[in-house]
GROMACS .gro file of C-alpha atoms in nm:
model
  436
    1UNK     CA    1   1.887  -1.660  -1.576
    2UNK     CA    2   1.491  -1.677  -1.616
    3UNK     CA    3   1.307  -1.371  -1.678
    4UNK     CA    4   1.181  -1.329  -1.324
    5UNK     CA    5   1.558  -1.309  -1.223
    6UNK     CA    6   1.628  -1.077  -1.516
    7UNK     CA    7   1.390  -0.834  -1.395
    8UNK     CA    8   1.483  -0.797  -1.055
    9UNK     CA    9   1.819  -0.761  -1.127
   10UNK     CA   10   1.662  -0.456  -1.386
   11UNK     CA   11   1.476  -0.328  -1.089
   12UNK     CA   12   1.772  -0.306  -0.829
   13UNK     CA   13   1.988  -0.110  -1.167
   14UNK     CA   14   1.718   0.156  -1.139
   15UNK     CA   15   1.787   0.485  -0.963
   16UNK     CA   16   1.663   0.528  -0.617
   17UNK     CA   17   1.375   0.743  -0.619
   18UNK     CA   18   1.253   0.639  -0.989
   19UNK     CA   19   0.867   0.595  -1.021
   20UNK     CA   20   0.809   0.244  -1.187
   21UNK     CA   21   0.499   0.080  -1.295
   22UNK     CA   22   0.399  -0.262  -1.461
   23UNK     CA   23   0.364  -0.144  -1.782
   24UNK     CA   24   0.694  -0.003  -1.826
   25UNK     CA   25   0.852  -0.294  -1.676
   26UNK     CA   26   0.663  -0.493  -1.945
   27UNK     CA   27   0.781  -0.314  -2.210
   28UNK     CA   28   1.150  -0.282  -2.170
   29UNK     CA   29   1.158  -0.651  -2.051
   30UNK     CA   30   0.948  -0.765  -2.387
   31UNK     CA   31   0.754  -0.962  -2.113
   32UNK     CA   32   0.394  -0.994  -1.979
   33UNK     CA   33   0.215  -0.742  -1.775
   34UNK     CA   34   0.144  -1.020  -1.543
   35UNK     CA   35   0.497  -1.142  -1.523
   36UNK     CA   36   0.632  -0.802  -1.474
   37UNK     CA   37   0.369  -0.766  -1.174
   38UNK     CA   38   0.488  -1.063  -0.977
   39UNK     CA   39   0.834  -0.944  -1.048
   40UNK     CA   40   0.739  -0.602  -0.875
   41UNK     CA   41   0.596  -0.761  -0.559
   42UNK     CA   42   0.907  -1.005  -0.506
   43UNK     CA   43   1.089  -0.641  -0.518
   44UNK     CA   44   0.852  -0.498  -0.253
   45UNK     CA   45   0.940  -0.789  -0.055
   46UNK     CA   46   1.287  -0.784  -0.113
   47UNK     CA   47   1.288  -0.376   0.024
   48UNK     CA   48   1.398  -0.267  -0.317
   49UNK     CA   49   1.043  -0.118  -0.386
   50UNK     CA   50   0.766   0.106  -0.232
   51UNK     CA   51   0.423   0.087  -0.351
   52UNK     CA   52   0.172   0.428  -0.212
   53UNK     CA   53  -0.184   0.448  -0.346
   54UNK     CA   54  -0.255   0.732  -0.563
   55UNK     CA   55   0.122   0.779  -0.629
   56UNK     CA   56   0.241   0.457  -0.770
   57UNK     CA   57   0.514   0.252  -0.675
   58UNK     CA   58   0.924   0.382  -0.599
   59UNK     CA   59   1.222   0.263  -0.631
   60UNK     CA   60   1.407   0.248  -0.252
   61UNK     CA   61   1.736   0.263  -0.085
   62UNK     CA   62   1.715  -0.131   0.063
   63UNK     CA   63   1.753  -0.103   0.373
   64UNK     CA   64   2.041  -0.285   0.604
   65UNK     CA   65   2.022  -0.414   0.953
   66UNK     CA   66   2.174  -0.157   1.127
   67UNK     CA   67   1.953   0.140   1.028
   68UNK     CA   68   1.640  -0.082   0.977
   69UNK     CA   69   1.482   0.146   1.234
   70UNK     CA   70   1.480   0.464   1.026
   71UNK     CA   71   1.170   0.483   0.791
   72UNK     CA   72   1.140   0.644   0.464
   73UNK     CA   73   0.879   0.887   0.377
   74UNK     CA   74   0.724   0.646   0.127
   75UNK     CA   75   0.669   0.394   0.464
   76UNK     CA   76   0.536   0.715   0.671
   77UNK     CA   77   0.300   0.757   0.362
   78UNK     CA   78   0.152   0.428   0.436
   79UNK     CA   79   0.133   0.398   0.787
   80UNK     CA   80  -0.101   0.751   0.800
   81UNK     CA   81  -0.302   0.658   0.477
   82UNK     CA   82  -0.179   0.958   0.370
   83UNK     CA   83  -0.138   1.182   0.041
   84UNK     CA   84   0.131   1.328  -0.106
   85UNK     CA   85   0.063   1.681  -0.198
   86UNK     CA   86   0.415   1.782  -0.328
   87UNK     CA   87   0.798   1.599  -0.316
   88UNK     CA   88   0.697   1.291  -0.468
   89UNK     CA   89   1.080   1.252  -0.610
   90UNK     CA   90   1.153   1.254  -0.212
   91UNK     CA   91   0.952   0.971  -0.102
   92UNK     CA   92   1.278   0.756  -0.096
   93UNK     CA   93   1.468   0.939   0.152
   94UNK     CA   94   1.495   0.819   0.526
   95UNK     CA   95   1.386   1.060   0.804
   96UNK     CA   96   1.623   1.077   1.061
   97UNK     CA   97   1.319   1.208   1.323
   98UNK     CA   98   1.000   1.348   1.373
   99UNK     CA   99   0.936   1.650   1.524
  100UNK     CA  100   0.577   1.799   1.695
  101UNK     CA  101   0.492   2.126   1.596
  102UNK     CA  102   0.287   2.230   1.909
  103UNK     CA  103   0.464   2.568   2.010
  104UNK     CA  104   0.536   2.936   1.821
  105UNK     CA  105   0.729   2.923   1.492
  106UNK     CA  106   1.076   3.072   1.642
  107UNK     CA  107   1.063   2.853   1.894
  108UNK     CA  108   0.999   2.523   1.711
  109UNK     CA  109   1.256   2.589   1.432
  110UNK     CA  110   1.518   2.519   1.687
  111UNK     CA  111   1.389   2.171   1.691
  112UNK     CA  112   1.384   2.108   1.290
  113UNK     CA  113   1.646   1.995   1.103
  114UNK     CA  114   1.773   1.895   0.748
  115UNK     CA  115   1.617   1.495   0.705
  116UNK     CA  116   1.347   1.594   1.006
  117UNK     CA  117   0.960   1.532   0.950
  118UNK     CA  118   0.761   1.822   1.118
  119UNK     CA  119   0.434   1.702   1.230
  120UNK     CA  120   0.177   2.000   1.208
  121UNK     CA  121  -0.127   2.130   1.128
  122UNK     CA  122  -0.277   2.425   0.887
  123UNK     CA  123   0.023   2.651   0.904
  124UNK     CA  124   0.146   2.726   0.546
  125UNK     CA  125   0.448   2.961   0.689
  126UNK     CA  126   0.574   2.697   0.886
  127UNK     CA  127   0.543   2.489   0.572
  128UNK     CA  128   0.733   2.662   0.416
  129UNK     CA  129   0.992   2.739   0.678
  130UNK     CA  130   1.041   2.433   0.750
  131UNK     CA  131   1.135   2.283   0.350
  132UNK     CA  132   1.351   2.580   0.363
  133UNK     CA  133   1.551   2.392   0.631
  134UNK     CA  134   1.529   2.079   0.471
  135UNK     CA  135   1.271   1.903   0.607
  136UNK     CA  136   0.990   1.713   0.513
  137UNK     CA  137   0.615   1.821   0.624
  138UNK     CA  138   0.358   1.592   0.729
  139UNK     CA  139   0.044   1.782   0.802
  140UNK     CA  140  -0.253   1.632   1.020
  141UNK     CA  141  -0.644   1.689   1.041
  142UNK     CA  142  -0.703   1.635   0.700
  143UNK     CA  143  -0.570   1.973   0.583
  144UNK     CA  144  -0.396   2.114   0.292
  145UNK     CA  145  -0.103   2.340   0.167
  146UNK     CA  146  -0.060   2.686  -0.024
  147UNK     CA  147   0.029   2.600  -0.390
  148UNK     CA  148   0.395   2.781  -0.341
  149UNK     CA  149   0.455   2.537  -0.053
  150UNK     CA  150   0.376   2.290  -0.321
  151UNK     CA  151   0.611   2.434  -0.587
  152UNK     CA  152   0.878   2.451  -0.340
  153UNK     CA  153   0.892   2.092  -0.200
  154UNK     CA  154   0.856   2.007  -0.585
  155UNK     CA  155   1.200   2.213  -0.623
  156UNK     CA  156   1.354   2.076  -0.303
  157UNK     CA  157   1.227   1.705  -0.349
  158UNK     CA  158   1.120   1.691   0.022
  159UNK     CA  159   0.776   1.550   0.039
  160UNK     CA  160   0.511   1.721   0.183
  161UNK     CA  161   0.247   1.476   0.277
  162UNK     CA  162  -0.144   1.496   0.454
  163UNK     CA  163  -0.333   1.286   0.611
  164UNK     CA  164  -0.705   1.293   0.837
  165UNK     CA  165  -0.541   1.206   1.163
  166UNK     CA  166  -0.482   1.420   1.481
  167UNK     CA  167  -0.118   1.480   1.570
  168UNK     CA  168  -0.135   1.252   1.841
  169UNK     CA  169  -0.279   0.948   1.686
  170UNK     CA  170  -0.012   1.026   1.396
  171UNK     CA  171   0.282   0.990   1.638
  172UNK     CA  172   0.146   0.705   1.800
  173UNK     CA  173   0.120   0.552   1.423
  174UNK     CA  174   0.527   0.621   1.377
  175UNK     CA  175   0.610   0.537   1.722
  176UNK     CA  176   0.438   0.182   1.689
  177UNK     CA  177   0.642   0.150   1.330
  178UNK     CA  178   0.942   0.224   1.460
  179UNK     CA  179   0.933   0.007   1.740
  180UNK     CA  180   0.790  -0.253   1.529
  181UNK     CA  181   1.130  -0.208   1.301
  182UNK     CA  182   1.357  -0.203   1.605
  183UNK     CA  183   1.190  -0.583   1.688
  184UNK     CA  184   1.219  -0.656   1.371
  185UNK     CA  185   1.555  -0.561   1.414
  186UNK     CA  186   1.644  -0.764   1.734
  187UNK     CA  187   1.534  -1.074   1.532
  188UNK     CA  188   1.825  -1.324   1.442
  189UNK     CA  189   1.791  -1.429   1.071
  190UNK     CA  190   2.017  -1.687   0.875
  191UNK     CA  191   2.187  -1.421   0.731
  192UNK     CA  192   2.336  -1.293   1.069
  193UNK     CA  193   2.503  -1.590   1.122
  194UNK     CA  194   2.543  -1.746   0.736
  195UNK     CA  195   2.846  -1.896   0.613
  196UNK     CA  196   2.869  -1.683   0.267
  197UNK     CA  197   2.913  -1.871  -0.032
  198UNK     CA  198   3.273  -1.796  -0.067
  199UNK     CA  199   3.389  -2.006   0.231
  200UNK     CA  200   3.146  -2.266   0.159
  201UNK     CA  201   3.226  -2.608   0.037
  202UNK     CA  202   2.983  -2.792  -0.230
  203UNK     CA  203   3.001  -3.068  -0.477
  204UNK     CA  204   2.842  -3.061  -0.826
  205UNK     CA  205   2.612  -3.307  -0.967
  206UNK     CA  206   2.881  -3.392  -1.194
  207UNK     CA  207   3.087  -3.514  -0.986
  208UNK     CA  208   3.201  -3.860  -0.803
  209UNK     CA  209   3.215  -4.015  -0.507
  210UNK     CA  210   3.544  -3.961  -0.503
  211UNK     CA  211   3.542  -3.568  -0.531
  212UNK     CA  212   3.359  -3.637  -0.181
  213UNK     CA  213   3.633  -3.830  -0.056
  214UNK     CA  214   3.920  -3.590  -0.155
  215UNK     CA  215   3.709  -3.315  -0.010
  216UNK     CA  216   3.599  -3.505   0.339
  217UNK     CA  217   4.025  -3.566   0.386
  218UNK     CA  218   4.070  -3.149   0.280
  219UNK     CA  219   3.796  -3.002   0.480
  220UNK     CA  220   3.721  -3.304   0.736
  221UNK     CA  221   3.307  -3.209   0.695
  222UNK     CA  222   3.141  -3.484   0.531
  223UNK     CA  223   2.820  -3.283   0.456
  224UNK     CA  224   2.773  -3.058   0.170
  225UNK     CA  225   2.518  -2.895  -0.089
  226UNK     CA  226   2.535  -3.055  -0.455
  227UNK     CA  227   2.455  -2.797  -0.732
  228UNK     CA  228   2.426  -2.804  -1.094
  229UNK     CA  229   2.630  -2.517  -1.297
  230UNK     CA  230   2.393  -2.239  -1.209
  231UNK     CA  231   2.429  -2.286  -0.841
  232UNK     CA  232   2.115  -2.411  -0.778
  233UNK     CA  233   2.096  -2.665  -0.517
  234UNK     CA  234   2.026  -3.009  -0.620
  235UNK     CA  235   2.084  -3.215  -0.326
  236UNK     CA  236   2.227  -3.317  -0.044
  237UNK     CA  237   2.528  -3.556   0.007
  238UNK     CA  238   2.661  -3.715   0.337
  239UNK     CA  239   2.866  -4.008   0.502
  240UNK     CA  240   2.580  -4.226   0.506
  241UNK     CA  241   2.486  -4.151   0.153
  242UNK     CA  242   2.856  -4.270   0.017
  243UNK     CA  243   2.921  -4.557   0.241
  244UNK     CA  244   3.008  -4.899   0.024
  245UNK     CA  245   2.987  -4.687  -0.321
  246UNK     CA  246   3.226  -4.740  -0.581
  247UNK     CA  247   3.472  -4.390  -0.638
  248UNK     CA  248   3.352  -4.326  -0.994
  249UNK     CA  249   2.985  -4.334  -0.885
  250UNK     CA  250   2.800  -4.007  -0.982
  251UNK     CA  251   2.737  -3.818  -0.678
  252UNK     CA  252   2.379  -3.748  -0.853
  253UNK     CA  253   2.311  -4.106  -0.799
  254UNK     CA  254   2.377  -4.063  -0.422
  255UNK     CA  255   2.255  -3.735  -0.282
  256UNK     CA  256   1.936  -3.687  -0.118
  257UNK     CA  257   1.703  -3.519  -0.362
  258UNK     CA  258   1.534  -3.180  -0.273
  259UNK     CA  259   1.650  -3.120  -0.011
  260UNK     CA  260   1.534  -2.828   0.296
  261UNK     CA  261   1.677  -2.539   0.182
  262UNK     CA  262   1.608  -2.146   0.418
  263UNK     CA  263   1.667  -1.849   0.288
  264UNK     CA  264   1.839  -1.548   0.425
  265UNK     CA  265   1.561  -1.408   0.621
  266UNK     CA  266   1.459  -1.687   0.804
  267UNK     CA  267   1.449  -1.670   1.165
  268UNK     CA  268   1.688  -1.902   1.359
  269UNK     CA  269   1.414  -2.013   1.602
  270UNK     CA  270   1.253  -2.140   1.276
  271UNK     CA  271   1.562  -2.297   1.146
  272UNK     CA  272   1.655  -2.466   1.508
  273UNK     CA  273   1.270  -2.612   1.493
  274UNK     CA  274   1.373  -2.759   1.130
  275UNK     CA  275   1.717  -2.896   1.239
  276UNK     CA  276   1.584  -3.036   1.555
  277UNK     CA  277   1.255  -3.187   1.388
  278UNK     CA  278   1.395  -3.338   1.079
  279UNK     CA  279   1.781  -3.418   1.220
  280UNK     CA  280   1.961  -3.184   1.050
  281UNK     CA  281   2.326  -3.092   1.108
  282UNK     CA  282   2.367  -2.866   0.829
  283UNK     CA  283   2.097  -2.639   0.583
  284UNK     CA  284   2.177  -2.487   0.282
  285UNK     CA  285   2.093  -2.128   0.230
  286UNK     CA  286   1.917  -2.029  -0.081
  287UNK     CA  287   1.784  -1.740  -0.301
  288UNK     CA  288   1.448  -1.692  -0.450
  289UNK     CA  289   1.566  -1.865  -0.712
  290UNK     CA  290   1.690  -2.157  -0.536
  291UNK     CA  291   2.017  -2.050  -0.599
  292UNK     CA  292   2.339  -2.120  -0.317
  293UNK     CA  293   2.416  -1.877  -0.076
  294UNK     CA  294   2.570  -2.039   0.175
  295UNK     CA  295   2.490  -2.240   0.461
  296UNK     CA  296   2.425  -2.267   0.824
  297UNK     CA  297   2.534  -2.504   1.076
  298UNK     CA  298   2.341  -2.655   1.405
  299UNK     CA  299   2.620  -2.532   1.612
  300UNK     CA  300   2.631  -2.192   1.531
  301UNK     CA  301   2.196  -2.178   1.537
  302UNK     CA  302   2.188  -2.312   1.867
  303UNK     CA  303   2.470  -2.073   1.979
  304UNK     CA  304   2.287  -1.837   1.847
  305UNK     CA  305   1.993  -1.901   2.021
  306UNK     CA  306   2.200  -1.878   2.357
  307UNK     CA  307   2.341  -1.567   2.265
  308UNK     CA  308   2.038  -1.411   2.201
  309UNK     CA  309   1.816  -1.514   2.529
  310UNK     CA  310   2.109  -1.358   2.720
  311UNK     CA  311   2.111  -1.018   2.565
  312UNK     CA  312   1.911  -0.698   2.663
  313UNK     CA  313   1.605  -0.603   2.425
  314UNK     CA  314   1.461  -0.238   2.314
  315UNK     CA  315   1.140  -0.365   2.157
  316UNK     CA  316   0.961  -0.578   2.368
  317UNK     CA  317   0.697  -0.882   2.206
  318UNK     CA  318   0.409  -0.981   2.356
  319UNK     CA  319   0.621  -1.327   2.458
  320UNK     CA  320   0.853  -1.127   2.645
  321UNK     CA  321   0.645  -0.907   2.791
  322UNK     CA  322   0.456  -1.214   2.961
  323UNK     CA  323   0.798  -1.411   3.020
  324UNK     CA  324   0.999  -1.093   3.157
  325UNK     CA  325   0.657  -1.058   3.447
  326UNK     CA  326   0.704  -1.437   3.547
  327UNK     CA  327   0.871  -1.548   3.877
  328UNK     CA  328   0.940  -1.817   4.094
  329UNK     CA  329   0.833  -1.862   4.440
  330UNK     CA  330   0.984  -2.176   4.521
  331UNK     CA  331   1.271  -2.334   4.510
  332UNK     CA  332   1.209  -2.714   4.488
  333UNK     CA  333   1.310  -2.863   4.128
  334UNK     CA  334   1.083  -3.128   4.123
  335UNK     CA  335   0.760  -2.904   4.135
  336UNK     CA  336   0.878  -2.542   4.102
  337UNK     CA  337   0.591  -2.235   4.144
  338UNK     CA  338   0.609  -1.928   3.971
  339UNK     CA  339   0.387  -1.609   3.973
  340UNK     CA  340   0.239  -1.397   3.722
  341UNK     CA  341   0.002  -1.090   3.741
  342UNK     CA  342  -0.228  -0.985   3.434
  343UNK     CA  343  -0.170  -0.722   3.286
  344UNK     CA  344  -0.366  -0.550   3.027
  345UNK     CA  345  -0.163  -0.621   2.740
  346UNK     CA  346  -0.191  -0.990   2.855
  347UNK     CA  347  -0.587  -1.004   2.762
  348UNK     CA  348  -0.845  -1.029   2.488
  349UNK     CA  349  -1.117  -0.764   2.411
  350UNK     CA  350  -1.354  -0.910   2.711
  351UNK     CA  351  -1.059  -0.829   2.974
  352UNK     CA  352  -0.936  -1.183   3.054
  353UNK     CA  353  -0.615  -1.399   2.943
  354UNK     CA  354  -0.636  -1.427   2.604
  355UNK     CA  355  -0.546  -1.803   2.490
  356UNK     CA  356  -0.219  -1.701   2.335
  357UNK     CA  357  -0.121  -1.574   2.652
  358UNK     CA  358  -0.208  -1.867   2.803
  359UNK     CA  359  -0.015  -2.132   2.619
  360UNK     CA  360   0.282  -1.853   2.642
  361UNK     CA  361   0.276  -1.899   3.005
  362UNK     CA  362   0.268  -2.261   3.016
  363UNK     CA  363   0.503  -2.304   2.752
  364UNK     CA  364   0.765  -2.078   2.942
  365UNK     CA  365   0.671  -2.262   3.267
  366UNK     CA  366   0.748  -2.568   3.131
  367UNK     CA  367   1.144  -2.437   2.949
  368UNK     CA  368   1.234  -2.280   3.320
  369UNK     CA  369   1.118  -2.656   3.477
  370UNK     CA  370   1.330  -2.829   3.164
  371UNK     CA  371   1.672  -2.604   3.274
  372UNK     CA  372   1.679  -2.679   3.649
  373UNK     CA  373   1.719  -3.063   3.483
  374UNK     CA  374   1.932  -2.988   3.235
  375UNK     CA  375   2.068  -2.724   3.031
  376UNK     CA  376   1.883  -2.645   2.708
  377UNK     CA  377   1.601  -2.548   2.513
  378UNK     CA  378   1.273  -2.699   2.432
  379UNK     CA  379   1.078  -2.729   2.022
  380UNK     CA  380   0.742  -2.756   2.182
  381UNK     CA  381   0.588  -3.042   1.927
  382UNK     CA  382   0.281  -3.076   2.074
  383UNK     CA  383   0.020  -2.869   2.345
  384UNK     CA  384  -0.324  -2.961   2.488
  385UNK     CA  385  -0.462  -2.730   2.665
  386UNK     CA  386  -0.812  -2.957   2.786
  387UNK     CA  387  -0.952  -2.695   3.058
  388UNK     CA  388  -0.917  -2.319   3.077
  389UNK     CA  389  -1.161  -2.086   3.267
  390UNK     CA  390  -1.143  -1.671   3.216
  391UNK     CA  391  -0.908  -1.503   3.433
  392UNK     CA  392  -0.960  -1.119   3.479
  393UNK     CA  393  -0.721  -0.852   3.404
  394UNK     CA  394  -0.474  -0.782   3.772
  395UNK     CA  395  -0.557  -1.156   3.825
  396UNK     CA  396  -0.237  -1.282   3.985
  397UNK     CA  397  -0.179  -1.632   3.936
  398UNK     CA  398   0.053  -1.934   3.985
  399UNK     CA  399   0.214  -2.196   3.707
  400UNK     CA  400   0.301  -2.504   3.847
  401UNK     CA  401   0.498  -2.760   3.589
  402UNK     CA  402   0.603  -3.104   3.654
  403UNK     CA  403   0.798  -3.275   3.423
  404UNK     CA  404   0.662  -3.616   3.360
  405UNK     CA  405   0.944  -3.758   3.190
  406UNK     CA  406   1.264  -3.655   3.029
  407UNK     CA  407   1.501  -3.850   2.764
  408UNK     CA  408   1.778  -3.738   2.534
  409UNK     CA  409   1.547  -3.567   2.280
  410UNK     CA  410   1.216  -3.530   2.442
  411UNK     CA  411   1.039  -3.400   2.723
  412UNK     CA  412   0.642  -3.469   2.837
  413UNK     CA  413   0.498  -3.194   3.082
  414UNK     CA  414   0.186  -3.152   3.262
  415UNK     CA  415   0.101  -2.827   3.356
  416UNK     CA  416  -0.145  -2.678   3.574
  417UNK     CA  417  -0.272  -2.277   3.644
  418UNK     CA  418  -0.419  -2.139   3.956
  419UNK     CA  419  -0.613  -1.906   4.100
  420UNK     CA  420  -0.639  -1.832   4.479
  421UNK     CA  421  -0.639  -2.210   4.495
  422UNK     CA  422  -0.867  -2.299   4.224
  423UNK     CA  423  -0.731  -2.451   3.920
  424UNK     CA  424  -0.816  -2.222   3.605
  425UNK     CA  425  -0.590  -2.420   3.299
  426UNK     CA  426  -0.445  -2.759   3.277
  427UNK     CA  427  -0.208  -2.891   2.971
  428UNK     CA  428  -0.002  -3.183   2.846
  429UNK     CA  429   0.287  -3.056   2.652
  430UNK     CA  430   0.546  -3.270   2.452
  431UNK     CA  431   0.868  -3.144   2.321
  432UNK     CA  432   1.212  -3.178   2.142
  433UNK     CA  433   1.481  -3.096   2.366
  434UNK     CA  434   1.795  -2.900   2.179
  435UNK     CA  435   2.127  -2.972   2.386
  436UNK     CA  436   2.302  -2.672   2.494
   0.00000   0.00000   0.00000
């Protein structure tokens, strides 16, 4: 195990809630300040850490899928730019909702509960009231506290935190993180669909030919990872790679060197556009350290994929947003018309279509065209968008598509955008199909 490894696995040991800093790490790892530092930001990546200016950095709860749309205190820190005047111990713990203090003290107490976050202003009783019941306090306009509300949430290790916004830019600020998280959320990732290490098969670079054979008849796969004796992926080995060898032929002598490896937070839309682009059947799924995991199949991306255009979302993209507003006003499959109106989430800082938007739209045009056709997806490999002119906010205009030409794996589109008869954007787009 290399240091790097050593001291994450140190970091997740530590108790949640437990301050850490660079130096420390440093010292009880007998390694580098540097080193320890690069250790501590693969931990903030990995969720295991928090790091708040003019506090330090905290060790976390990591957080799982399922609840990935609570925040800690230490996140709500961040998001306001704000300062912790008392609690800091706290910081780790998840809220389980925020509450507005915008009414009479009686009255708003029947709101706030244990694990709440009561958003208000300069009102030490309610401060204090409101730890008492076992929440934390998160007070706007720049203000401060009483030094007994500071003692207390001290005590009670519920954080009570400031910051110079208004209490309705501060809710905005949480709303937009939460919703961010529940996207997040929504997003498939190898690891929602990985086949875990224990019901993987995989050779060893030690091994023959033969060990492939014996494990082809077992299994009846004939792909699989080759690792050396710390798991660490060292190839690739396949049909093609053993056909005409000898038996007692090293298996190191036939794999495919360095192979594409994901890891567990990849998205599957980025794995599919691997699989797809390089002819991949199956990917091995790997650690920071390079280490096996598991692996994921074509199949189970693409039905995946499927799965996932077909279900309902909370948090809406952008992409969806623009796809969910398009629709089709003819029915003729050789030159289908849809419809979209601007909208103002749909422009750029001057009020027209901004050219993300754009290629979204033609892009989408272009996968509804592909599935009258056939059924499928597209990897969009290539798009030229060679004339655009500004269309205005509540601008409603029409995609028209037409498939050029369509073969097994690829697709060529033109596709041109209009405005009360005038053309406004014209593309070529290329793509890899991916069979349903």
């Amino acid at each position: 195990m290399t240091k790097h490894e050593q001291i994450i696995d140190y970091i997740t040991q530590l108790p949640i809630g437990g301050k850490i800093s660079v130096r420390q790490i440093a010292k009880a790892m007998s390694v580098s300040e540097g080193t320890a530092y690069r250790a501590i930001k693969e931990a903030e990546s990995q969720g295991l850490v928090s790091t708040i200016e003019r506090v330090g950095t905290i060790r976390i709860e990591k957080k799982k899928k399922d609840n990935i749309e609570k925040l800690t205190f230490a996140e709500v820190v961040n998001i306001v730019d704000g300062q912790v005047l008392g609690g800091r111990s706290g910081l780790h713990k998840t809220l389980s909702r925020f509450v507005i203090g915008a009414m009479k003290t009686e009255a708003m107490m029947r709101y706030v509960t244990a694990g709440n976050l009561l958003i208000v202003g300069n009102r030490y009783q309610v401060h204090k009231i409101a730890l008492e019941t076992g929440a934390a306090v998160l007070i706007t306009g720049g203000f401060d506290t009483s030094s007994d509300v500071i003692k207390l949430a001290d005590e009670l290790d519920l954080p009570v935190i400031s910051t110079s916004y208004d209490t309705f830019t501060v809710a905005a600020m949480i709303n937009r993180a939460i919703y961010d998280q529940l996207i997040k959320k929504e997003i498939v990732v190898v690891d929602d669909i990985l086949i875990p290490l224990e019901k993987t098969y995989y050779l060893t670079i030690g091994e023959s030919v033969q060990h492939w054979q014996e494990l082809n008849e077992r299994t009846g796969h004939s792909r699989y990872p080759v690792v050396d004796n710390t798991l660490k992926v060292q190839g690739m080995i396949a049909a093609k790679d053993v056909f005409d060898q000898l038996k007692q032929q090293p298996i190191e002598k036939v794999m495919t060197q360095n192979p594409i490896t994901v890891n567990e937070k990849t998205s599957i839309a980025a794995v599919a556009h691997i699989m797809v682009w390089q002819g991949i059947e199956l990917l091995p799924v790997t650690d920071g350290q390079k280490r096996l995991l598991g692996v994921v199949s074509r199949q189970d991306v693409l039905k995946a994929m499927q799965t996932t255009q077909r279900q309902p979302h909370v948090g809406e993209t952008l992409e969806e947003i623009v796809t969910s507003r398009m629709e089709q006003v003819t029915e003729n499959k050789q030159e289908p018309v849809y419809h979209i109106v601007v909208s103002p989430q749909m422009t750029d800082q001057l009020g027209t279509v901004s050219y993300g938007v754009m290629t979204t739209i033609m892009i989408e045009g272009a996968r509804r065209t592909l599935r009258m056709h056939k059924r499928g997806d597209i990897v969009v490999e290539n798009l030229t968008l060679y004339f655009l002119k500004p269309i205005q906010i509540d601008t409603e205009v029409k995609v028209i598509p037409r498939l050029l030409e369509v073969g097994r794996k690829h697709g060529k589109f033109d596709v041109e955008v209009y405005r009360e008869g005038e053309i406004v954007g014209k593309a070529l787009l290329t793509a890899q199909l991916i069979e349903a």
